[in-house]
PDB file of N, CA and C in Angstrom:
ATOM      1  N   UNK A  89     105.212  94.230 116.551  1.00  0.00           N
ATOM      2  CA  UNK A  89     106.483  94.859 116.344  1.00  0.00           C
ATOM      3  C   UNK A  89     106.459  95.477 114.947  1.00  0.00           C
ATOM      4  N   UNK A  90     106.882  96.327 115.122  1.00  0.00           N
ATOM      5  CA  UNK A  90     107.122  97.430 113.291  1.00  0.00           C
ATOM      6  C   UNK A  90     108.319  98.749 113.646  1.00  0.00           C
ATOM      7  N   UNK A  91     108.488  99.163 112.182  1.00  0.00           N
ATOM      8  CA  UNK A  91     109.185 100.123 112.029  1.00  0.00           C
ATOM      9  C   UNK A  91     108.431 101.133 111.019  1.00  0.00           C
ATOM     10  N   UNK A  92     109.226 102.402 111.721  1.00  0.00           N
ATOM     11  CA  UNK A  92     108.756 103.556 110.812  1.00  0.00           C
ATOM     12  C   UNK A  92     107.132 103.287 111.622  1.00  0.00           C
ATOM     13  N   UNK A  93     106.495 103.591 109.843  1.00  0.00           N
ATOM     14  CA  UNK A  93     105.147 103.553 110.094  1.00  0.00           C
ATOM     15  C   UNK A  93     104.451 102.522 110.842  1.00  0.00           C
ATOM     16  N   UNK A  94     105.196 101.511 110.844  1.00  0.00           N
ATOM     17  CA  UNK A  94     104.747  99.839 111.733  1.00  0.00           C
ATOM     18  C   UNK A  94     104.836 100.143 112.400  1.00  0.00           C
ATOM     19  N   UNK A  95     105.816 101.459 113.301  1.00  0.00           N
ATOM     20  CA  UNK A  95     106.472 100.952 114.675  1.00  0.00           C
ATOM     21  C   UNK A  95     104.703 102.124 115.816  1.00  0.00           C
ATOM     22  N   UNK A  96     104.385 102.698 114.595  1.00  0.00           N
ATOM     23  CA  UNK A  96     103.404 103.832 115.319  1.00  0.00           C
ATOM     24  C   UNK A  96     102.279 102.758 115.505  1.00  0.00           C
ATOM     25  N   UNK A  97     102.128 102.059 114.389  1.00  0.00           N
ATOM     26  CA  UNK A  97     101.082 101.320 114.551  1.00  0.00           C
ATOM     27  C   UNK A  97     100.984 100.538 115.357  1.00  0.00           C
ATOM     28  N   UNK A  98     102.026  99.871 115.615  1.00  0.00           N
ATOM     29  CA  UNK A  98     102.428  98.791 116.720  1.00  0.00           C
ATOM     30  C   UNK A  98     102.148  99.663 118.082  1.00  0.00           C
ATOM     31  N   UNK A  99     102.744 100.846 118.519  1.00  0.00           N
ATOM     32  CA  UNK A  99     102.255 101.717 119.479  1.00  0.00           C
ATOM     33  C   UNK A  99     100.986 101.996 119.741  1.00  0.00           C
ATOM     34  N   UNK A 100     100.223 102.523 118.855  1.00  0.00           N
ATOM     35  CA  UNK A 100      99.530 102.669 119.120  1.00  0.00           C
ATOM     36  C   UNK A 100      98.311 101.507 119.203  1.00  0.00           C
ATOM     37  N   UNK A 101      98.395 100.397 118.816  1.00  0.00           N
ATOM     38  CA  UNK A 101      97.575  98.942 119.032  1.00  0.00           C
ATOM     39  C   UNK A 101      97.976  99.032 120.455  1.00  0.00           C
ATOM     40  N   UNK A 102      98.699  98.769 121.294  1.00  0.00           N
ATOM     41  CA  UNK A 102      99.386  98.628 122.073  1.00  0.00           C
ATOM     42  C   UNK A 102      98.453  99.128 123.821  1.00  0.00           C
ATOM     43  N   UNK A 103      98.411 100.632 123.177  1.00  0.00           N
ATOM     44  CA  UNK A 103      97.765 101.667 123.695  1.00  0.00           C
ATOM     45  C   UNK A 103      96.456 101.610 123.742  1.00  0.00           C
ATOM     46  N   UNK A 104      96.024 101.217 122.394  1.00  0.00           N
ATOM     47  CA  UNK A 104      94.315 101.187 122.170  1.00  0.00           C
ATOM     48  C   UNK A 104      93.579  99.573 122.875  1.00  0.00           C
ATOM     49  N   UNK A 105      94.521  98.503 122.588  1.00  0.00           N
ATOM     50  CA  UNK A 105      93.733  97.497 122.643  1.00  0.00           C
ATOM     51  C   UNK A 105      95.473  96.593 123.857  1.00  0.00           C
ATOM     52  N   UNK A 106      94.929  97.393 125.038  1.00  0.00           N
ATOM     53  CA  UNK A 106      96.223  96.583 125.814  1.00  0.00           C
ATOM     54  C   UNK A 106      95.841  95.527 126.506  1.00  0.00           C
ATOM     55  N   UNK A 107      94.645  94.930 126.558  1.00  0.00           N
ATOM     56  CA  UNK A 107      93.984  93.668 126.938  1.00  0.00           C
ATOM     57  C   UNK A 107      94.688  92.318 125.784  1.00  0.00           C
ATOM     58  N   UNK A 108      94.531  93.048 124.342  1.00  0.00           N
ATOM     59  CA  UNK A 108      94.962  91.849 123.273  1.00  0.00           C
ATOM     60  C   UNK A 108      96.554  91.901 123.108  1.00  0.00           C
ATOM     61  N   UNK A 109      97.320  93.079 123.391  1.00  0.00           N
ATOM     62  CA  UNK A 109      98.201  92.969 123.105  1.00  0.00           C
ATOM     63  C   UNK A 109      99.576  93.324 124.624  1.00  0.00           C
ATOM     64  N   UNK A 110     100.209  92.799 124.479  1.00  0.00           N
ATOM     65  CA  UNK A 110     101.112  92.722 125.994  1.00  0.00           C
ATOM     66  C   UNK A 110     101.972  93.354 126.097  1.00  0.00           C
ATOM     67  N   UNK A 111     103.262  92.996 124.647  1.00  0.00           N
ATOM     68  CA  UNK A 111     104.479  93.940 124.489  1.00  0.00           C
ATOM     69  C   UNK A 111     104.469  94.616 123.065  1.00  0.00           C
ATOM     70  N   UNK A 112     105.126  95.509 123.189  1.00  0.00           N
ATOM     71  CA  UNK A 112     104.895  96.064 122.337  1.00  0.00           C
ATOM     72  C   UNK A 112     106.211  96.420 121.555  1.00  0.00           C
ATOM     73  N   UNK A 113     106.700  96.104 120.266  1.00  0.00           N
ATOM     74  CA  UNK A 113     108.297  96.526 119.890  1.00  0.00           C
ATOM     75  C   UNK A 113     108.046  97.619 118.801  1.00  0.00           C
ATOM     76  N   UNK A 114     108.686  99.161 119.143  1.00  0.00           N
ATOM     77  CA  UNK A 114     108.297 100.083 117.710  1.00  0.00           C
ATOM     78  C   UNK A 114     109.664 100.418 117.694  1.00  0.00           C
ATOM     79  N   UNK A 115     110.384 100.676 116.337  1.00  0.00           N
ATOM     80  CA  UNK A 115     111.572 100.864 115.789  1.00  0.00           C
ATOM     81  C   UNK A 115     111.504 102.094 115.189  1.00  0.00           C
ATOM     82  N   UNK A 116     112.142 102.730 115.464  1.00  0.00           N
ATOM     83  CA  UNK A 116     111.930 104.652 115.290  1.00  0.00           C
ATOM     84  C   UNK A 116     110.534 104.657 114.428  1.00  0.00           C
ATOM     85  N   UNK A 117     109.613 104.896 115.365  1.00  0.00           N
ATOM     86  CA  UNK A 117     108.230 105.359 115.020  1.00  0.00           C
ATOM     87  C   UNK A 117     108.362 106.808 114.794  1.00  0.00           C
ATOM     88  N   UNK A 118     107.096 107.409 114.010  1.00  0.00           N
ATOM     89  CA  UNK A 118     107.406 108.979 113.883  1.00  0.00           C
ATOM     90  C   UNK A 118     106.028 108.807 114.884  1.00  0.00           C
ATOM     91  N   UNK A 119     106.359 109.877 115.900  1.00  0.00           N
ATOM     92  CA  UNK A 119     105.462 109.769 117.306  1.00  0.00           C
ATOM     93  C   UNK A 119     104.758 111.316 116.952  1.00  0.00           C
ATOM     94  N   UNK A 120     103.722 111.340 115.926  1.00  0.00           N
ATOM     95  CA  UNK A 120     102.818 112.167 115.177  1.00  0.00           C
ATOM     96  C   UNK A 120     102.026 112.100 113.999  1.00  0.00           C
ATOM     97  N   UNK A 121     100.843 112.362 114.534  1.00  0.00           N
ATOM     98  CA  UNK A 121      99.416 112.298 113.604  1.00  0.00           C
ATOM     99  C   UNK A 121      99.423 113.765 112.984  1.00  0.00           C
ATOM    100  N   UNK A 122      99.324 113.662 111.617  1.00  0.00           N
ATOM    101  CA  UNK A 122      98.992 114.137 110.911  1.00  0.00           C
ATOM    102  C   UNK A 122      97.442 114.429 110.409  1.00  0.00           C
ATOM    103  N   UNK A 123      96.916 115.619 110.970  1.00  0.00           N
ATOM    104  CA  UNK A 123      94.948 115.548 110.157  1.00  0.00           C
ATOM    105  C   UNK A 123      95.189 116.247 108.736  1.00  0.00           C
ATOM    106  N   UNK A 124      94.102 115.822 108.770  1.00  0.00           N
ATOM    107  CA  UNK A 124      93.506 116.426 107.198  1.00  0.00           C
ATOM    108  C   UNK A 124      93.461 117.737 106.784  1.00  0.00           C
ATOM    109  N   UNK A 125      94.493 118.694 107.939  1.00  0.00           N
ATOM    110  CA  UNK A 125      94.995 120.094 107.632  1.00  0.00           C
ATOM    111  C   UNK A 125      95.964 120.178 107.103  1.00  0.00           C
ATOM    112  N   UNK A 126      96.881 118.810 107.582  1.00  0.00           N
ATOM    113  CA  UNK A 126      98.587 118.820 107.737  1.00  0.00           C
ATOM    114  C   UNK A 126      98.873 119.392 109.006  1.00  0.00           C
ATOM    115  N   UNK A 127      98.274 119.948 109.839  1.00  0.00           N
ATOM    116  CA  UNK A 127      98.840 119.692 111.025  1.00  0.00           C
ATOM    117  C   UNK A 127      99.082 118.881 111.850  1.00  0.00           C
ATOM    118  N   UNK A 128     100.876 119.114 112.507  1.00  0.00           N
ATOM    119  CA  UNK A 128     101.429 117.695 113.281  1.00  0.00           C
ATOM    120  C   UNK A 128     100.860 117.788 114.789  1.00  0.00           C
ATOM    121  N   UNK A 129     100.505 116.504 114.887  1.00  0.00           N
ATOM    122  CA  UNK A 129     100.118 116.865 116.438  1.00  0.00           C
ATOM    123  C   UNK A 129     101.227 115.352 117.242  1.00  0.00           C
ATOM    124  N   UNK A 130     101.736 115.910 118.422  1.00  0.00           N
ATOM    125  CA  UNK A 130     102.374 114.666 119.148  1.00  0.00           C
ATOM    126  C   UNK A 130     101.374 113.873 119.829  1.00  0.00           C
ATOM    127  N   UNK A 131     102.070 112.392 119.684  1.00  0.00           N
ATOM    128  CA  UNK A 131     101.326 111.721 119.829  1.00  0.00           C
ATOM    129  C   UNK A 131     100.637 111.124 121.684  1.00  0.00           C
ATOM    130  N   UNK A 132     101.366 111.748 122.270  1.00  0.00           N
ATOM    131  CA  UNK A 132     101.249 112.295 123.681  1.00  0.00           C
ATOM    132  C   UNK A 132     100.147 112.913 123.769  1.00  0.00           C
ATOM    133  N   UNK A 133      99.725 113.533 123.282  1.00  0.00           N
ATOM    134  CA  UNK A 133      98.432 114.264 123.425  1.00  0.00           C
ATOM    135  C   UNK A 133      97.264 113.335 123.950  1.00  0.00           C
ATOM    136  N   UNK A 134      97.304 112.203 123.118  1.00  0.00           N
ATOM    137  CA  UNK A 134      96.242 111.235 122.859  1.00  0.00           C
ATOM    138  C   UNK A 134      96.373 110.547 123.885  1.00  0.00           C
ATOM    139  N   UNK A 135      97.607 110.026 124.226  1.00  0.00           N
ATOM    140  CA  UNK A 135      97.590 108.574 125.253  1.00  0.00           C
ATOM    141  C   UNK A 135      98.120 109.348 126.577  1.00  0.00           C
ATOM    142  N   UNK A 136      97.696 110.062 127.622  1.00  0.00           N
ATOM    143  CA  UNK A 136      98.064 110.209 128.375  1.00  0.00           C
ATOM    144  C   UNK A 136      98.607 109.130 130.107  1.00  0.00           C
ATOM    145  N   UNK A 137      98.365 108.556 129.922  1.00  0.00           N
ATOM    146  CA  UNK A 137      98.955 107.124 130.362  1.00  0.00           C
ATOM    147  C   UNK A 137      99.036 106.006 129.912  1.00  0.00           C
ATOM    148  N   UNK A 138     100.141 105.322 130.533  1.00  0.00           N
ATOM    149  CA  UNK A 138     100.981 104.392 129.802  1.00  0.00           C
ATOM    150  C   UNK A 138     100.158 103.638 130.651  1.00  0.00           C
ATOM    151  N   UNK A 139      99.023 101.885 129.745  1.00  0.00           N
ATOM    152  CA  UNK A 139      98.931 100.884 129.992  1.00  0.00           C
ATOM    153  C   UNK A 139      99.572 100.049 130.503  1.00  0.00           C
ATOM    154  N   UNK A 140      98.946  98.956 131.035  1.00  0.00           N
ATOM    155  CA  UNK A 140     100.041  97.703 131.295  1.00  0.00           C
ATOM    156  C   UNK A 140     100.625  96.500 130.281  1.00  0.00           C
ATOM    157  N   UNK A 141     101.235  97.823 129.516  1.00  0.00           N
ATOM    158  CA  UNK A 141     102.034  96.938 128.180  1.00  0.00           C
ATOM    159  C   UNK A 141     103.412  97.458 129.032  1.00  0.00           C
ATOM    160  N   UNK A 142     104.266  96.201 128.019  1.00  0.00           N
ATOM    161  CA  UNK A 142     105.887  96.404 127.871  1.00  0.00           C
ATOM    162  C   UNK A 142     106.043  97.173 126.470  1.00  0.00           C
ATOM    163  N   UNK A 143     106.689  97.562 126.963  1.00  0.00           N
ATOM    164  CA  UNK A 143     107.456  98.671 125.156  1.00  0.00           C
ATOM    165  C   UNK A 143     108.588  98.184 125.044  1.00  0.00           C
TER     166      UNK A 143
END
């Protein structure tokens, strides 16, 4: 569980490693990666289906 920046991180653990982790709590996450251009990219891009986590 996190906020803000926790809450992306918490998402995205969530997403990446859904074997270790089950539910998932994010509190207004900013739902965008930033590269090393400064361009925003949504974070949809990346996870195109939703695991068998709870959010």
């Amino acid at each position: 569980m996190g906020s803000s920046a926790g809450g992306l991180v918490s998402y995205n653990l969530g997403f990446r490693r859904p074997d270790v982790f089950g539910m998932v709590g994010a509190f207004c996450p900013y739902f965008v990666v930033i590269d090393q251009d400064g361009r925003e990219t949504w974070i949809g891009q990346f996870h195109k289906e939703k695991p068998p986590i709870r959010l």
